[in-house]
Amino acid sequence: KALEDEGYLSQPHPSAGRVLTEKGFRYYLSLLGKLELPKNHLQKLEHILRHVDDTVAQTKTMALYLAETTEEAVFVGWDSFSSYYTGLSNLFRKPEFASHDMVVNISEVVDHFDQVLETFHRTLVIGEVRVLLGKENPFDPMCSTVVGKTSEHQLIGILGPLRMPYRLTIPFIQKTIDLLRHGHEEDREAGR
């Protein structure tokens, strides 16, 4: 009862159990500390980086792997007008995304994705991973986004429900942007 009174838990319906609120998830995230990506996932990302030559293809292949592994949606933005996304079907399999209104909300944001990318490019710092919950999330208040910027012109993010597996998604995005940043530096040094 105390956690409900403090705003960390809510009971959406009289017959439902209690769920974490946006405030509850923020508190949970503050307790996570440093997260490590499991070695098998790191090795797969490194394999992609070594065996796919083109940086756009590397990024798309990594995004596809992230979507398959996390079972969330993944998006990539180059500048504000070029994007790639995969795994949207993962979202619509989740109970939070079953309502017609939620599908419409997400679809409207995808229709105006250039504006979301522009905001991300303007506000993110290269190398930083940011978790956007609830009201600060441009997709929907019932969503969470874990996003990071790899370079001045590229970012990658995971979109899912508030209850997404942060212990996996945060280090996945961090390692992905670290590897892509390192790859971009090598390309610049080699004159590619």
CSV table of C-alpha atoms in Angstrom, one decimal:
chain,number,residue,atom,x,y,z
A,1,LYS,CA,0.0,0.0,0.0
A,2,ALA,CA,2.9,2.4,0.8
A,3,LEU,CA,4.4,1.9,-2.7
A,4,GLU,CA,1.0,2.8,-4.2
A,5,ASP,CA,0.7,5.9,-2.0
A,6,GLU,CA,4.2,7.0,-3.0
A,7,GLY,CA,3.3,6.5,-6.7
A,8,TYR,CA,5.6,3.6,-7.5
A,9,LEU,CA,2.8,1.0,-8.1
A,10,SER,CA,-0.6,1.3,-9.5
A,11,GLN,CA,-3.6,-1.1,-9.9
A,12,PRO,CA,-5.0,-0.4,-13.4
A,13,HIS,CA,-8.2,-2.4,-12.7
A,14,PRO,CA,-9.8,-3.7,-9.5
A,15,SER,CA,-9.2,-7.3,-10.6
A,16,ALA,CA,-5.7,-6.6,-11.8
A,17,GLY,CA,-2.4,-7.0,-9.9
A,18,ARG,CA,-0.2,-4.1,-9.2
A,19,VAL,CA,2.2,-2.8,-11.8
A,20,LEU,CA,5.2,-0.4,-11.7
A,21,THR,CA,4.4,3.2,-12.7
A,22,GLU,CA,6.7,5.4,-14.7
A,23,LYS,CA,8.1,6.6,-11.3
A,24,GLY,CA,8.6,3.0,-10.3
A,25,PHE,CA,10.5,2.2,-13.4
A,26,ARG,CA,12.7,5.3,-13.0
A,27,TYR,CA,13.5,4.1,-9.5
A,28,TYR,CA,14.3,0.6,-10.8
A,29,LEU,CA,16.6,2.0,-13.5
A,30,SER,CA,18.4,4.1,-10.9
A,31,LEU,CA,19.3,0.8,-9.0
A,32,LEU,CA,20.7,-1.1,-12.0
A,33,GLY,CA,24.2,0.2,-11.9
A,34,LYS,CA,26.7,-0.9,-14.5
A,35,LEU,CA,25.3,-3.5,-16.9
A,36,GLU,CA,27.3,-5.9,-19.0
A,37,LEU,CA,26.2,-7.4,-22.3
A,38,PRO,CA,26.4,-11.2,-22.2
A,39,LYS,CA,29.5,-12.5,-24.0
A,40,ASN,CA,27.6,-14.4,-26.7
A,41,HIS,CA,25.8,-11.2,-27.8
A,42,LEU,CA,29.0,-9.2,-27.8
A,43,GLN,CA,30.7,-11.8,-29.9
A,44,LYS,CA,27.8,-11.8,-32.4
A,45,LEU,CA,28.0,-7.9,-32.7
A,46,GLU,CA,31.7,-8.1,-33.2
A,47,HIS,CA,31.3,-10.8,-35.9
A,48,ILE,CA,28.8,-8.6,-37.8
A,49,LEU,CA,31.3,-5.7,-37.6
A,50,ARG,CA,34.1,-7.8,-38.9
A,51,HIS,CA,32.2,-9.6,-41.7
A,52,VAL,CA,30.0,-6.9,-43.1
A,53,ASP,CA,31.9,-4.2,-45.0
A,54,ASP,CA,29.5,-1.4,-45.6
A,55,THR,CA,28.7,0.7,-42.4
A,56,VAL,CA,25.0,1.1,-43.3
A,57,ALA,CA,24.7,-2.7,-43.8
A,58,GLN,CA,26.6,-3.3,-40.5
A,59,THR,CA,24.1,-1.0,-38.7
A,60,LYS,CA,21.1,-2.6,-40.3
A,61,THR,CA,22.4,-6.1,-39.6
A,62,MET,CA,23.0,-5.2,-36.0
A,63,ALA,CA,19.6,-3.7,-35.7
A,64,LEU,CA,18.0,-6.9,-37.0
A,65,TYR,CA,20.0,-8.9,-34.5
A,66,LEU,CA,18.9,-6.6,-31.7
A,67,ALA,CA,15.3,-6.9,-32.7
A,68,GLU,CA,15.4,-10.7,-32.9
A,69,THR,CA,17.3,-11.1,-29.6
A,70,THR,CA,15.4,-8.6,-27.5
A,71,GLU,CA,12.0,-9.2,-29.2
A,72,GLU,CA,11.5,-5.4,-29.3
A,73,ALA,CA,11.4,-2.9,-32.2
A,74,VAL,CA,14.7,-1.3,-33.2
A,75,PHE,CA,15.2,1.8,-35.2
A,76,VAL,CA,18.2,3.5,-36.8
A,77,GLY,CA,18.4,7.1,-38.0
A,78,TRP,CA,20.9,8.7,-40.3
A,79,ASP,CA,20.6,12.4,-40.1
A,80,SER,CA,16.9,13.4,-39.9
A,81,PHE,CA,15.6,12.0,-43.2
A,82,SER,CA,16.9,8.5,-43.6
A,83,SER,CA,15.8,5.7,-41.3
A,84,TYR,CA,15.4,2.0,-40.9
A,85,TYR,CA,13.3,0.1,-38.5
A,86,THR,CA,12.7,-3.6,-37.8
A,87,GLY,CA,10.8,-5.7,-35.2
A,88,LEU,CA,7.6,-3.7,-35.2
A,89,SER,CA,5.7,-7.0,-35.2
A,90,ASN,CA,7.4,-7.8,-31.9
A,91,LEU,CA,5.7,-4.8,-30.4
A,92,PHE,CA,2.2,-5.7,-31.6
A,93,ARG,CA,2.5,-9.2,-30.1
A,94,LYS,CA,2.8,-7.7,-26.6
A,95,PRO,CA,-0.4,-7.1,-24.5
A,96,GLU,CA,0.4,-3.4,-24.0
A,97,PHE,CA,0.2,-2.9,-27.7
A,98,ALA,CA,-3.0,-4.9,-28.4
A,99,SER,CA,-5.4,-1.9,-28.2
A,100,HIS,CA,-6.4,-0.1,-31.4
A,101,ASP,CA,-5.5,3.3,-29.9
A,102,MET,CA,-1.9,2.1,-29.2
A,103,VAL,CA,-1.5,0.8,-32.7
A,104,VAL,CA,-2.8,4.1,-34.1
A,105,ASN,CA,-0.4,6.2,-31.8
A,106,ILE,CA,2.6,4.2,-32.8
A,107,SER,CA,1.7,4.3,-36.4
A,108,GLU,CA,1.3,8.1,-36.3
A,109,VAL,CA,4.7,8.5,-34.8
A,110,VAL,CA,6.2,6.2,-37.5
A,111,ASP,CA,4.5,8.3,-40.1
A,112,HIS,CA,6.3,11.4,-38.7
A,113,PHE,CA,9.5,9.6,-37.8
A,114,ASP,CA,11.7,12.3,-39.4
A,115,GLN,CA,10.6,14.7,-36.7
A,116,VAL,CA,11.4,12.2,-33.9
A,117,LEU,CA,14.9,11.6,-35.5
A,118,GLU,CA,15.5,15.3,-35.7
A,119,THR,CA,14.8,15.7,-32.0
A,120,PHE,CA,17.0,12.7,-31.1
A,121,HIS,CA,19.9,14.1,-33.2
A,122,ARG,CA,19.5,17.5,-31.6
A,123,THR,CA,19.4,16.3,-28.0
A,124,LEU,CA,21.6,13.2,-27.8
A,125,VAL,CA,25.3,13.2,-27.1
A,126,ILE,CA,27.6,10.9,-29.1
A,127,GLY,CA,28.3,7.8,-27.1
A,128,GLU,CA,25.6,8.4,-24.5
A,129,VAL,CA,22.7,6.0,-23.9
A,130,ARG,CA,19.5,7.5,-22.8
A,131,VAL,CA,16.3,5.8,-21.5
A,132,LEU,CA,13.1,7.7,-22.3
A,133,LEU,CA,10.1,6.6,-20.3
A,134,GLY,CA,6.5,7.6,-20.2
A,135,LYS,CA,5.7,11.3,-21.0
A,136,GLU,CA,9.2,12.0,-22.3
A,137,ASN,CA,9.0,9.2,-24.8
A,138,PRO,CA,8.1,10.6,-28.3
A,139,PHE,CA,6.4,7.3,-29.3
A,140,ASP,CA,3.8,6.9,-26.5
A,141,PRO,CA,3.6,7.4,-22.7
A,142,MET,CA,3.2,3.6,-22.3
A,143,CYS,CA,6.5,3.0,-24.1
A,144,SER,CA,10.1,3.0,-23.3
A,145,THR,CA,13.0,3.9,-25.7
A,146,VAL,CA,16.6,3.0,-25.1
A,147,VAL,CA,18.6,5.1,-27.6
A,148,GLY,CA,22.2,6.0,-28.3
A,149,LYS,CA,24.1,8.2,-30.8
A,150,THR,CA,27.0,6.6,-32.7
A,151,SER,CA,28.1,9.6,-34.6
A,152,GLU,CA,27.0,13.1,-35.6
A,153,HIS,CA,24.8,11.5,-38.2
A,154,GLN,CA,23.7,8.2,-36.8
A,155,LEU,CA,21.7,6.8,-33.9
A,156,ILE,CA,20.2,3.5,-32.9
A,157,GLY,CA,17.4,2.7,-30.5
A,158,ILE,CA,15.1,0.0,-29.0
A,159,LEU,CA,11.4,0.7,-28.6
A,160,GLY,CA,9.3,-1.4,-26.3
A,161,PRO,CA,6.9,-1.4,-23.4
A,162,LEU,CA,7.7,0.2,-20.1
A,163,ARG,CA,8.5,-3.3,-18.8
A,164,MET,CA,11.2,-4.0,-21.4
A,165,PRO,CA,14.2,-6.1,-20.3
A,166,TYR,CA,16.5,-3.1,-19.4
A,167,ARG,CA,19.3,-5.4,-18.1
A,168,LEU,CA,19.6,-6.5,-21.8
A,169,THR,CA,18.5,-3.5,-23.8
A,170,ILE,CA,20.7,-0.9,-22.2
A,171,PRO,CA,24.0,-2.8,-22.5
A,172,PHE,CA,22.9,-3.9,-26.0
A,173,ILE,CA,22.6,-0.3,-27.2
A,174,GLN,CA,25.8,0.8,-25.3
A,175,LYS,CA,27.9,-2.0,-26.9
A,176,THR,CA,26.3,-1.4,-30.3
A,177,ILE,CA,27.1,2.3,-30.4
A,178,ASP,CA,30.6,1.7,-29.0
A,179,LEU,CA,31.4,-0.9,-31.7
A,180,LEU,CA,29.9,1.3,-34.5
A,181,ARG,CA,31.7,4.4,-33.2
A,182,HIS,CA,35.0,2.4,-33.3
A,183,GLY,CA,34.2,1.1,-36.8
A,184,HIS,CA,33.5,4.6,-38.0
A,185,GLU,CA,36.8,5.9,-36.6
A,186,GLU,CA,38.6,3.0,-38.4
A,187,ASP,CA,36.8,3.9,-41.6
A,188,ARG,CA,37.8,7.6,-41.3
A,189,GLU,CA,41.5,6.6,-40.6
A,190,ALA,CA,41.5,4.3,-43.7
A,191,GLY,CA,39.9,7.0,-45.8
A,192,ARG,CA,36.7,5.1,-46.5
